[in-house]
GROMACS .gro file of C-alpha atoms in nm:
model
  325
    1MET     CA    1   5.232  -5.770  -5.864
    2ASP     CA    2   4.988  -6.044  -5.962
    3VAL     CA    3   4.953  -6.376  -5.783
    4ARG     CA    4   4.952  -6.583  -6.099
    5LEU     CA    5   5.131  -6.557  -6.432
    6ASP     CA    6   4.920  -6.600  -6.744
    7TYR     CA    7   5.111  -6.742  -7.042
    8GLY     CA    8   4.806  -6.729  -7.267
    9GLU     CA    9   4.615  -7.014  -7.427
   10GLY     CA   10   4.475  -7.109  -7.087
   11HIS     CA   11   4.815  -7.182  -6.927
   12THR     CA   12   4.881  -7.012  -6.591
   13GLU     CA   13   5.106  -7.051  -6.289
   14GLU     CA   14   4.877  -7.002  -5.991
   15ARG     CA   15   5.137  -6.936  -5.720
   16ILE     CA   16   5.416  -6.754  -5.904
   17GLY     CA   17   5.338  -6.432  -5.713
   18ILE     CA   18   5.368  -6.606  -5.375
   19GLU     CA   19   5.700  -6.756  -5.480
   20THR     CA   20   5.818  -6.413  -5.596
   21LEU     CA   21   5.721  -6.267  -5.258
   22GLN     CA   22   5.932  -6.531  -5.085
   23SER     CA   23   6.227  -6.445  -5.311
   24ILE     CA   24   6.185  -6.076  -5.224
   25LYS     CA   25   6.185  -6.157  -4.850
   26GLU     CA   26   6.510  -6.349  -4.890
   27ARG     CA   27   6.682  -6.056  -5.064
   28CYS     CA   28   6.550  -5.728  -4.927
   29PHE     CA   29   6.266  -5.546  -4.756
   30ILE     CA   30   6.005  -5.369  -4.966
   31PRO     CA   31   5.627  -5.336  -4.921
   32VAL     CA   32   5.434  -5.554  -5.167
   33ILE     CA   33   5.088  -5.504  -5.318
   34PHE     CA   34   4.912  -5.792  -5.489
   35TYR     CA   35   4.681  -5.671  -5.767
   36THR     CA   36   4.505  -5.991  -5.858
   37ALA     CA   37   4.188  -6.165  -5.968
   38VAL     CA   38   4.250  -6.445  -5.718
   39PRO     CA   39   4.282  -6.256  -5.386
   40HIS     CA   40   4.176  -6.560  -5.185
   41LEU     CA   41   4.517  -6.717  -5.253
   42VAL     CA   42   4.701  -6.445  -5.059
   43ARG     CA   43   4.448  -6.305  -4.810
   44ASP     CA   44   4.616  -6.494  -4.526
   45LEU     CA   45   4.942  -6.309  -4.604
   46GLU     CA   46   4.789  -5.962  -4.582
   47ASN     CA   47   4.921  -5.715  -4.323
   48GLN     CA   48   5.046  -5.355  -4.315
   49VAL     CA   49   5.330  -5.423  -4.562
   50ILE     CA   50   5.165  -5.691  -4.778
   51ARG     CA   51   4.843  -5.554  -4.924
   52VAL     CA   52   4.587  -5.724  -5.148
   53VAL     CA   53   4.372  -5.543  -5.407
   54GLU     CA   54   4.123  -5.733  -5.620
   55LYS     CA   55   4.130  -5.635  -5.988
   56THR     CA   56   3.755  -5.576  -5.988
   57GLN     CA   57   3.818  -5.287  -5.743
   58GLY     CA   58   3.996  -5.098  -6.022
   59LEU     CA   59   4.306  -4.884  -6.053
   60GLU     CA   60   4.171  -4.607  -5.828
   61CYS     CA   61   4.164  -4.849  -5.537
   62LEU     CA   62   4.515  -4.969  -5.626
   63LEU     CA   63   4.646  -4.611  -5.627
   64GLU     CA   64   4.485  -4.543  -5.290
   65VAL     CA   65   4.654  -4.850  -5.138
   66ILE     CA   66   4.987  -4.737  -5.286
   67ARG     CA   67   4.941  -4.393  -5.124
   68GLU     CA   68   4.852  -4.555  -4.790
   69THR     CA   69   5.163  -4.772  -4.807
   70LEU     CA   70   5.388  -4.475  -4.882
   71ASN     CA   71   5.229  -4.278  -4.597
   72THR     CA   72   5.344  -4.543  -4.348
   73ARG     CA   73   5.699  -4.410  -4.405
   74LEU     CA   74   5.827  -4.768  -4.398
   75PRO     CA   75   5.986  -4.745  -4.745
   76SER     CA   76   6.165  -4.419  -4.659
   77ILE     CA   77   6.278  -4.549  -4.318
   78ASN     CA   78   6.418  -4.862  -4.481
   79ARG     CA   79   6.601  -4.661  -4.748
   80ALA     CA   80   6.747  -4.426  -4.487
   81LEU     CA   81   6.872  -4.719  -4.278
   82VAL     CA   82   7.032  -4.888  -4.580
   83ARG     CA   83   7.199  -4.560  -4.683
   84HIS     CA   84   7.330  -4.510  -4.331
   85LEU     CA   85   7.482  -4.858  -4.305
   86LYS     CA   86   7.639  -4.833  -4.651
   87LYS     CA   87   7.786  -4.493  -4.561
   88VAL     CA   88   7.938  -4.622  -4.236
   89GLN     CA   89   8.077  -4.931  -4.410
   90ARG     CA   90   8.222  -4.727  -4.698
   91GLU     CA   91   8.387  -4.470  -4.472
   92TYR     CA   92   8.525  -4.736  -4.238
   93MET     CA   93   8.677  -4.941  -4.520
   94TRP     CA   94   8.835  -4.636  -4.689
   95ASP     CA   95   8.932  -4.426  -4.386
   96PHE     CA   96   9.048  -4.701  -4.150
   97VAL     CA   97   9.094  -5.041  -4.314
   98SER     CA   98   9.276  -4.915  -4.624
   99VAL     CA   99   9.504  -4.697  -4.410
  100HIS     CA  100   9.583  -4.972  -4.155
  101TRP     CA  101   9.570  -5.270  -4.389
  102GLU     CA  102   9.927  -5.384  -4.318
  103GLU     CA  103   9.861  -5.415  -3.944
  104LEU     CA  104   9.528  -5.589  -4.004
  105ALA     CA  105   9.662  -5.825  -4.271
  106ASP     CA  106   9.942  -5.942  -4.041
  107ARG     CA  107   9.700  -6.068  -3.779
  108SER     CA  108   9.641  -6.442  -3.781
  109ASP     CA  109   9.285  -6.405  -3.648
  110PRO     CA  110   9.054  -6.381  -3.952
  111THR     CA  111   8.763  -6.257  -3.741
  112THR     CA  112   8.931  -5.935  -3.628
  113LEU     CA  113   8.820  -5.722  -3.919
  114ALA     CA  114   8.467  -5.863  -3.914
  115TYR     CA  115   8.439  -5.793  -3.542
  116LEU     CA  116   8.570  -5.438  -3.575
  117LEU     CA  117   8.334  -5.360  -3.861
  118ALA     CA  118   8.035  -5.511  -3.678
  119ARG     CA  119   8.112  -5.305  -3.367
  120ARG     CA  120   8.149  -4.994  -3.581
  121LEU     CA  121   7.810  -5.053  -3.741
  122ALA     CA  122   7.650  -5.116  -3.402
  123LEU     CA  123   7.794  -4.799  -3.250
  124SER     CA  124   7.686  -4.600  -3.555
  125LEU     CA  125   7.328  -4.679  -3.460
  126SER     CA  126   7.369  -4.536  -3.110
  127GLU     CA  127   7.282  -4.179  -3.014
  128SER     CA  128   7.450  -3.981  -3.293
  129GLY     CA  129   7.360  -4.237  -3.559
  130VAL     CA  130   6.994  -4.241  -3.462
  131CYS     CA  131   6.985  -3.860  -3.468
  132GLU     CA  132   7.136  -3.866  -3.817
  133LEU     CA  133   6.872  -4.115  -3.933
  134ILE     CA  134   6.589  -3.906  -3.789
  135GLN     CA  135   6.721  -3.593  -3.958
  136ASP     CA  136   6.752  -3.783  -4.287
  137LEU     CA  137   6.381  -3.863  -4.256
  138GLY     CA  138   6.295  -3.498  -4.198
  139GLY     CA  139   6.229  -3.539  -3.827
  140SER     CA  140   6.364  -3.358  -3.522
  141PRO     CA  141   6.583  -3.578  -3.303
  142GLU     CA  142   6.533  -3.553  -2.929
  143LYS     CA  143   6.771  -3.341  -2.730
  144THR     CA  144   7.065  -3.525  -2.584
  145GLY     CA  145   7.094  -3.535  -2.208
  146GLU     CA  146   6.992  -3.741  -1.909
  147LYS     CA  147   6.632  -3.798  -2.022
  148VAL     CA  148   6.553  -4.073  -2.273
  149HIS     CA  149   6.264  -4.175  -2.495
  150PRO     CA  150   6.065  -4.477  -2.362
  151VAL     CA  151   6.153  -4.686  -2.670
  152LYS     CA  152   6.519  -4.681  -2.565
  153TYR     CA  153   6.436  -4.903  -2.269
  154TYR     CA  154   6.376  -5.207  -2.488
  155ILE     CA  155   6.512  -5.439  -2.754
  156MET     CA  156   6.197  -5.549  -2.931
  157PRO     CA  157   6.172  -5.827  -3.031
  158PRO     CA  158   6.463  -5.983  -2.838
  159VAL     CA  159   6.772  -6.054  -3.048
  160VAL     CA  160   6.934  -6.332  -2.845
  161ASN     CA  161   6.761  -6.671  -2.857
  162LYS     CA  162   6.827  -6.766  -2.494
  163PRO     CA  163   6.648  -6.579  -2.214
  164LEU     CA  164   6.823  -6.286  -2.048
  165ALA     CA  165   6.779  -6.124  -1.709
  166GLY     CA  166   6.545  -5.833  -1.773
  167ASP     CA  167   6.338  -6.010  -2.039
  168LEU     CA  168   5.968  -5.925  -2.037
  169TYR     CA  169   5.719  -6.208  -2.080
  170ARG     CA  170   5.344  -6.218  -2.119
  171GLY     CA  171   5.143  -6.516  -2.001
  172SER     CA  172   4.979  -6.692  -1.710
  173VAL     CA  173   5.172  -6.799  -1.399
  174ASP     CA  174   4.990  -6.975  -1.117
  175GLY     CA  175   4.660  -6.855  -1.262
  176GLN     CA  176   4.767  -6.490  -1.278
  177ASP     CA  177   4.775  -6.352  -1.631
  178GLY     CA  178   4.984  -6.051  -1.725
  179TYR     CA  179   5.341  -5.932  -1.778
  180TRP     CA  180   5.642  -6.073  -1.593
  181VAL     CA  181   6.008  -5.975  -1.585
  182LEU     CA  182   6.289  -6.231  -1.554
  183LEU     CA  183   6.524  -6.181  -1.256
  184THR     CA  184   6.735  -6.498  -1.273
  185PRO     CA  185   7.100  -6.415  -1.359
  186THR     CA  186   7.175  -6.461  -1.727
  187CYS     CA  187   7.490  -6.663  -1.654
  188ASP     CA  188   7.287  -6.928  -1.467
  189ILE     CA  189   7.049  -6.961  -1.760
  190TRP     CA  190   7.320  -6.980  -2.025
  191GLN     CA  191   7.521  -7.236  -1.826
  192ASP     CA  192   7.209  -7.452  -1.777
  193LYS     CA  193   7.222  -7.406  -1.399
  194ALA     CA  194   6.871  -7.263  -1.367
  195GLU     CA  195   6.627  -7.549  -1.311
  196ARG     CA  196   6.382  -7.289  -1.186
  197ILE     CA  197   6.364  -6.924  -1.277
  198LEU     CA  198   6.252  -6.619  -1.080
  199LEU     CA  199   5.987  -6.386  -1.219
  200ALA     CA  200   5.848  -6.060  -1.081
  201PHE     CA  201   5.494  -5.954  -1.166
  202CYS     CA  202   5.450  -5.627  -1.355
  203ARG     CA  203   5.131  -5.449  -1.256
  204PRO     CA  204   4.957  -5.216  -1.501
  205LEU     CA  205   5.021  -4.852  -1.416
  206GLU     CA  206   4.644  -4.799  -1.407
  207ASP     CA  207   4.625  -5.020  -1.095
  208SER     CA  208   4.846  -4.790  -0.886
  209LYS     CA  209   4.685  -4.557  -0.632
  210GLU     CA  210   4.913  -4.273  -0.745
  211TYR     CA  211   4.781  -4.296  -1.100
  212ARG     CA  212   4.417  -4.319  -0.990
  213LYS     CA  213   4.450  -4.013  -0.766
  214TRP     CA  214   4.619  -3.819  -1.045
  215LEU     CA  215   4.353  -3.927  -1.296
  216ASP     CA  216   4.063  -3.840  -1.065
  217ARG     CA  217   4.192  -3.486  -1.019
  218LEU     CA  218   4.259  -3.406  -1.385
  219PRO     CA  219   4.277  -3.158  -1.552
  220ASP     CA  220   4.424  -2.978  -1.251
  221PRO     CA  221   4.570  -3.219  -0.994
  222SER     CA  222   4.718  -3.068  -0.681
  223LYS     CA  223   5.093  -3.023  -0.657
  224ASP     CA  224   5.121  -3.303  -0.399
  225VAL     CA  225   4.922  -3.549  -0.611
  226ASP     CA  226   5.118  -3.459  -0.923
  227ASN     CA  227   5.451  -3.491  -0.741
  228GLU     CA  228   5.361  -3.833  -0.598
  229PHE     CA  229   5.267  -3.958  -0.944
  230ARG     CA  230   5.585  -3.819  -1.097
  231LYS     CA  231   5.792  -3.983  -0.821
  232LEU     CA  232   5.639  -4.317  -0.915
  233LEU     CA  233   5.729  -4.270  -1.282
  234ALA     CA  234   6.081  -4.153  -1.198
  235ASP     CA  235   6.146  -4.442  -0.954
  236GLY     CA  236   6.166  -4.194  -0.669
  237GLN     CA  237   5.953  -4.406  -0.437
  238SER     CA  238   6.025  -4.729  -0.250
  239GLU     CA  239   6.274  -4.962  -0.420
  240ARG     CA  240   6.002  -5.223  -0.406
  241TYR     CA  241   5.884  -5.084  -0.740
  242MET     CA  242   6.035  -4.996  -1.077
  243PHE     CA  243   5.841  -4.823  -1.352
  244LEU     CA  244   5.870  -4.952  -1.710
  245PRO     CA  245   5.734  -4.705  -1.968
  246GLY     CA  246   5.498  -4.825  -2.240
  247ALA     CA  247   5.639  -4.862  -2.590
  248ILE     CA  248   5.475  -4.993  -2.909
  249LYS     CA  249   5.266  -5.289  -2.786
  250LEU     CA  250   5.391  -5.276  -2.427
  251PRO     CA  251   5.166  -5.096  -2.176
  252HIS     CA  252   5.300  -4.886  -1.890
  253LEU     CA  253   5.404  -5.132  -1.617
  254ILE     CA  254   5.526  -5.128  -1.257
  255VAL     CA  255   5.757  -5.410  -1.149
  256ASP     CA  256   5.665  -5.524  -0.798
  257PHE     CA  257   5.955  -5.699  -0.624
  258GLN     CA  258   5.719  -5.833  -0.357
  259GLN     CA  259   5.519  -6.027  -0.615
  260LEU     CA  260   5.775  -6.294  -0.698
  261VAL     CA  261   5.723  -6.645  -0.826
  262SER     CA  262   5.961  -6.932  -0.898
  263VAL     CA  263   5.863  -7.163  -1.184
  264PRO     CA  264   6.032  -7.442  -1.382
  265TYR     CA  265   6.258  -7.313  -1.658
  266GLU     CA  266   6.050  -7.498  -1.918
  267GLN     CA  267   5.749  -7.281  -1.837
  268LEU     CA  268   5.911  -6.990  -2.019
  269THR     CA  269   5.846  -7.169  -2.348
  270GLN     CA  270   5.472  -7.145  -2.278
  271MET     CA  271   5.490  -6.766  -2.245
  272GLU     CA  272   5.534  -6.490  -2.503
  273ARG     CA  273   5.876  -6.327  -2.485
  274VAL     CA  274   5.785  -5.969  -2.566
  275ALA     CA  275   6.105  -5.768  -2.519
  276SER     CA  276   6.444  -5.747  -2.351
  277LEU     CA  277   6.539  -5.454  -2.132
  278ASP     CA  278   6.835  -5.281  -2.295
  279SER     CA  279   7.148  -5.166  -2.114
  280PRO     CA  280   7.167  -4.988  -1.872
  281PHE     CA  281   6.803  -5.047  -1.777
  282ALA     CA  282   6.839  -5.424  -1.729
  283GLY     CA  283   7.125  -5.354  -1.490
  284LYS     CA  284   6.919  -5.092  -1.311
  285LEU     CA  285   6.637  -5.345  -1.263
  286LEU     CA  286   6.869  -5.606  -1.107
  287THR     CA  287   7.049  -5.350  -0.891
  288ARG     CA  288   6.719  -5.219  -0.758
  289PHE     CA  289   6.602  -5.575  -0.687
  290VAL     CA  290   6.922  -5.664  -0.500
  291ARG     CA  291   6.912  -5.340  -0.299
  292TYR     CA  292   6.551  -5.402  -0.199
  293TYR     CA  293   6.614  -5.753  -0.067
  294GLY     CA  294   6.973  -5.697   0.045
  295ARG     CA  295   6.911  -5.396   0.265
  296GLN     CA  296   7.022  -5.448   0.625
  297GLY     CA  297   6.762  -5.362   0.885
  298ALA     CA  298   6.861  -5.202   1.217
  299PRO     CA  299   6.671  -5.041   1.506
  300ASP     CA  300   6.620  -4.666   1.478
  301LEU     CA  301   6.851  -4.458   1.690
  302ASP     CA  302   6.682  -4.292   1.989
  303VAL     CA  303   6.751  -3.932   1.892
  304ASP     CA  304   6.575  -3.806   2.204
  305VAL     CA  305   6.857  -3.952   2.414
  306ILE     CA  306   7.118  -3.782   2.194
  307THR     CA  307   6.951  -3.441   2.206
  308GLU     CA  308   6.910  -3.467   2.584
  309LEU     CA  309   7.279  -3.550   2.625
  310LEU     CA  310   7.374  -3.254   2.406
  311ARG     CA  311   7.154  -3.022   2.610
  312ASN     CA  312   7.308  -3.144   2.936
  313GLN     CA  313   7.660  -3.102   2.797
  314LEU     CA  314   7.578  -2.750   2.681
  315CYS     CA  315   7.432  -2.659   3.021
  316CYS     CA  316   7.740  -2.795   3.200
  317THR     CA  317   7.971  -2.600   2.970
  318GLU     CA  318   7.779  -2.277   3.024
  319ALA     CA  319   7.776  -2.331   3.401
  320ALA     CA  320   8.151  -2.393   3.409
  321THR     CA  321   8.216  -2.081   3.203
  322ALA     CA  322   7.999  -1.869   3.431
  323LYS     CA  323   8.177  -2.000   3.743
  324GLU     CA  324   8.518  -1.913   3.604
  325GLU     CA  325   8.403  -1.558   3.537
   0.00000   0.00000   0.00000
């Protein structure tokens, strides 16, 4: 679309295209291409889904930008998602609500139906729903099982306005810049009991000795080196660490529970809240943290004493048996 509308006889509306874009944003999602003689009015809006083509560049350039936009798959992904949600809503209303309307209508709580439908939509976007979406787009969904794709670790960007335990932040704390994960219990934050919050530093994977050893020995690292690196990624090492896989703009990170810092709650507003760890990974993070600091130390048992006692008992038993014979 154009930025301005020309009524002829020298009368134009300079910003009608920008206003139309705002109207589109309020109603639906669709990539927009401005084909205009005044590109300077919308250059600051340009990104991967809002493109700007100057009319002097010609129709060939416009067609190329259209092809590039379609190749992003954003339009098809959006259509598939809308189709999926409409299908779930339609089937739920016909197959459940219409059948059980008398029971639902008798309830005094007007939010029941809305809650049930919202939960149904949310669950439809879990494992089976995502697989259905991927197939609709012509892709091959991952195999179900115990292993998950890295993207499933995160909600990005965070949905809830208030901070949650397991939120990932980027910023500077005590002069150290990088990524931090929030460990303060969510209930304390939401009940305004957290005057200070606890953060753990997340080191880049590239800083770990296991990664450097593995990298130095590529393309054929030894079995021991490869196993040590895999143990780090699979959280098979000390509970001091937890690996967070990279996804989209997040790099691969290692949470270090020995690098903790307590800062005023207000300092969170000065940091970029990048993502929230999704369930069950947020719970895994907190459980690992509690286990690491809650473990009870005790002296090692002197097994030499035990083995010596067992030997002596065995010798005495054998001697007694021989004497009886």
